[in-house]
Short mmCIF file of C-alpha atoms in Angstrom, two decimals:
data_model
loop_
_atom_site.label_atom_id
_atom_site.label_comp_id
_atom_site.label_asym_id
_atom_site.label_seq_id
_atom_site.Cartn_x
_atom_site.Cartn_y
_atom_site.Cartn_z
CA MET A 1 -0.01 -0.02 0.02
CA ARG A 2 1.43 3.40 -0.93
CA ARG A 3 1.70 5.79 1.96
CA LYS A 4 0.10 9.20 1.45
CA ARG A 5 1.51 10.72 4.62
CA MET A 6 3.25 13.96 3.75
CA ARG A 7 5.37 15.64 1.12
CA LEU A 8 9.10 15.20 1.23
CA ASP A 9 9.63 18.78 2.46
CA GLY A 10 7.74 17.97 5.66
CA GLN A 11 4.98 20.50 4.96
CA THR A 12 1.23 20.06 5.07
CA ALA A 13 -0.09 18.32 1.95
CA TYR A 14 -3.54 18.54 0.30
CA TYR A 15 -5.07 15.59 -1.56
CA HIS A 16 -8.16 15.35 -3.72
CA VAL A 17 -9.48 11.81 -3.29
CA MET A 18 -12.49 10.14 -4.91
CA SER A 19 -14.11 6.74 -5.26
CA ARG A 20 -16.89 5.45 -7.50
CA THR A 21 -19.42 2.64 -7.00
CA VAL A 22 -19.14 -0.60 -8.97
CA ASN A 23 -20.44 -0.13 -12.56
CA GLY A 24 -21.10 3.52 -11.67
CA GLU A 25 -24.49 2.52 -10.31
CA ALA A 26 -26.48 5.27 -8.59
CA LEU A 27 -26.83 3.48 -5.24
CA PHE A 28 -26.85 6.41 -2.83
CA GLY A 29 -30.02 8.13 -1.75
CA ASP A 30 -30.25 10.79 0.95
CA ARG A 31 -29.85 8.29 3.82
CA GLU A 32 -26.76 6.64 2.30
CA ARG A 33 -25.15 10.00 1.55
CA GLU A 34 -25.74 11.18 5.10
CA VAL A 35 -24.21 8.00 6.58
CA LEU A 36 -21.20 8.28 4.29
CA ARG A 37 -20.80 11.94 5.22
CA LYS A 38 -20.74 11.13 8.92
CA MET A 39 -18.27 8.29 8.34
CA ILE A 40 -15.94 10.63 6.37
CA TRP A 41 -15.78 12.99 9.34
CA GLN A 42 -15.43 10.17 11.87
CA VAL A 43 -12.55 8.38 10.12
CA ALA A 44 -10.79 11.67 9.23
CA ASP A 45 -10.96 12.76 12.88
CA PHE A 46 -9.35 9.49 13.99
CA SER A 47 -6.69 9.83 11.29
CA GLY A 48 -5.81 13.41 12.20
CA ILE A 49 -6.60 14.43 8.65
CA ARG A 50 -8.64 17.55 8.10
CA VAL A 51 -11.55 17.49 5.67
CA VAL A 52 -11.43 20.76 3.73
CA THR A 53 -14.53 20.01 1.67
CA TYR A 54 -16.41 17.08 0.20
CA ALA A 55 -19.17 16.11 -2.19
CA VAL A 56 -21.22 12.90 -1.99
CA MET A 57 -23.06 12.08 -5.23
CA LYS A 58 -25.39 9.18 -6.11
CA ASN A 59 -22.54 6.99 -7.38
CA HIS A 60 -19.30 8.46 -6.07
CA PHE A 61 -17.75 10.92 -3.63
CA HIS A 62 -14.91 13.45 -3.57
CA VAL A 63 -13.03 14.62 -0.52
CA LEU A 64 -10.35 17.36 -0.35
CA VAL A 65 -8.15 16.66 2.68
CA GLU A 66 -5.29 18.34 4.44
CA VAL A 67 -2.65 15.99 5.76
CA PRO A 68 -0.51 17.79 8.31
CA ALA A 69 3.21 17.24 8.69
CA GLU A 70 3.79 14.68 11.41
CA VAL A 71 2.89 15.90 14.85
CA SER A 72 3.22 14.35 18.27
CA ILE A 73 0.02 12.98 19.76
CA SER A 74 -0.53 12.81 23.53
CA ASP A 75 -1.99 9.73 25.18
CA GLU A 76 -5.16 11.70 25.88
CA GLU A 77 -5.55 12.68 22.24
CA LEU A 78 -4.88 9.07 21.17
CA VAL A 79 -7.63 7.78 23.47
CA ARG A 80 -10.03 10.55 22.22
CA ARG A 81 -9.41 9.54 18.61
CA TYR A 82 -9.73 5.83 19.43
CA ARG A 83 -13.06 6.49 21.17
CA ARG A 84 -14.20 8.44 18.08
CA LEU A 85 -13.51 5.48 15.75
CA TYR A 86 -14.54 2.76 18.20
CA PRO A 87 -17.33 4.20 20.40
CA LYS A 88 -18.25 0.68 21.50
CA PRO A 89 -16.56 -2.74 21.25
CA THR A 90 -17.08 -4.73 18.06
CA PRO A 91 -16.22 -8.31 17.07
CA TRP A 92 -13.33 -6.89 15.06
CA ASN A 93 -12.12 -4.59 17.82
CA PRO A 94 -13.34 -5.73 21.22
CA MET A 95 -11.12 -3.41 23.29
CA ARG A 96 -12.87 -0.57 25.09
CA ALA A 97 -11.24 2.89 25.15
CA GLU A 98 -10.90 2.66 28.94
CA VAL A 99 -8.66 -0.41 28.57
CA LEU A 100 -6.42 1.46 26.09
CA GLU A 101 -6.37 4.41 28.47
CA GLY A 102 -5.23 2.14 31.35
CA HIS A 103 -2.45 0.58 29.30
CA LEU A 104 -1.17 3.97 28.23
CA ARG A 105 -1.39 5.43 31.78
CA ASP A 106 0.48 2.45 33.27
CA HIS A 107 3.09 2.42 30.49
CA THR A 108 2.64 -1.27 29.86
CA LEU A 109 4.37 -3.07 27.04
CA GLU A 110 0.98 -3.78 25.51
CA GLY A 111 0.18 -0.07 25.74
CA MET A 112 3.36 0.88 23.91
CA ASP A 113 2.57 -1.68 21.15
CA LEU A 114 -1.03 -0.40 20.88
CA ARG A 115 0.18 3.19 20.71
CA LYS A 116 2.63 2.34 17.87
CA SER A 117 0.02 0.37 16.02
CA LEU A 118 -2.57 3.17 16.22
CA LEU A 119 -0.08 5.91 15.27
CA ARG A 120 0.82 4.02 12.06
CA ARG A 121 -2.79 4.45 10.93
CA MET A 122 -2.85 8.20 11.47
CA GLY A 123 -1.95 10.90 8.98
CA ASP A 124 -2.24 8.35 6.14
CA VAL A 125 -4.73 8.99 3.34
CA SER A 126 -4.57 5.40 2.12
CA TRP A 127 -5.45 4.02 5.57
CA MET A 128 -8.24 6.59 5.94
CA MET A 129 -9.82 5.71 2.59
CA LYS A 130 -9.46 1.94 3.18
CA THR A 131 -11.19 2.25 6.54
CA LEU A 132 -13.92 4.55 5.26
CA LYS A 133 -14.75 2.34 2.26
CA GLN A 134 -14.70 -0.86 4.33
CA ARG A 135 -16.95 0.57 7.06
CA PHE A 136 -19.39 2.07 4.61
CA THR A 137 -19.57 -1.14 2.57
CA LEU A 138 -20.32 -3.17 5.68
CA TRP A 139 -23.10 -0.77 6.68
CA PHE A 140 -24.49 -0.50 3.14
CA ASN A 141 -24.56 -4.27 2.53
CA ARG A 142 -26.19 -4.98 5.91
CA SER A 143 -28.81 -2.27 5.40
CA ARG A 144 -29.67 -3.70 1.99
CA ASP A 145 -29.31 -7.38 2.83
CA ARG A 146 -26.73 -7.66 0.07
CA PHE A 147 -23.16 -8.87 -0.23
CA GLY A 148 -20.19 -8.23 -2.46
CA PRO A 149 -18.13 -5.26 -3.46
CA LEU A 150 -19.57 -1.76 -3.48
CA TRP A 151 -16.64 0.16 -4.92
CA CYS A 152 -15.33 -0.37 -8.46
CA GLU A 153 -11.63 0.00 -7.67
CA ARG A 154 -9.07 1.51 -5.39
CA PHE A 155 -9.65 5.18 -4.71
CA LYS A 156 -8.03 7.81 -6.83
CA SER A 157 -5.98 10.59 -5.30
CA VAL A 158 -4.17 13.65 -6.57
CA LEU A 159 -1.69 15.76 -4.64
CA VAL A 160 -2.81 19.37 -4.92
CA GLU A 161 0.27 21.55 -5.33
CA GLY A 162 0.83 25.13 -6.22
CA ASP A 163 -0.42 28.37 -4.86
CA ARG A 164 -3.69 29.08 -3.09
CA TRP A 165 -5.49 29.38 -6.43
CA ALA A 166 -4.86 25.73 -7.21
CA LEU A 167 -6.33 24.74 -3.84
CA ARG A 168 -9.34 27.05 -4.26
CA THR A 169 -9.96 25.61 -7.73
CA VAL A 170 -10.19 22.07 -6.39
#
């Protein structure tokens, strides 16, 4: 997986990302677009990636994101972000935020491993999009009693470079 973390000069980077449904089918009504919108903000918040703007259409979505240069994250912020992505335990992630908080507070070996594992997923556009598309697909397929892929291919992303006019244009 290619890492879309930051530019080589260590500065904030902006990416225009988009993904389309399989066969370009118009599968998203108002409810689906609202759920996807909420998931975009939820996953971006966990990732530490700022959503500048977005558009959710009937068969695809666009997101313009700001990926900051690497920053240090306190244990408190890490737990807040974890709680945002995992508000309650799931079969895939059964650990409650309070357990993570305890490991970090007590400086356990497991806590250090968890911290490292979580930090690898932050500030990474590829991880953010993978998580967003997987979560939305699970929700969509369950809500429609369907199975199979929802998205036609890997997301597309473009690094937005240049002056402020280039960013405003996107």
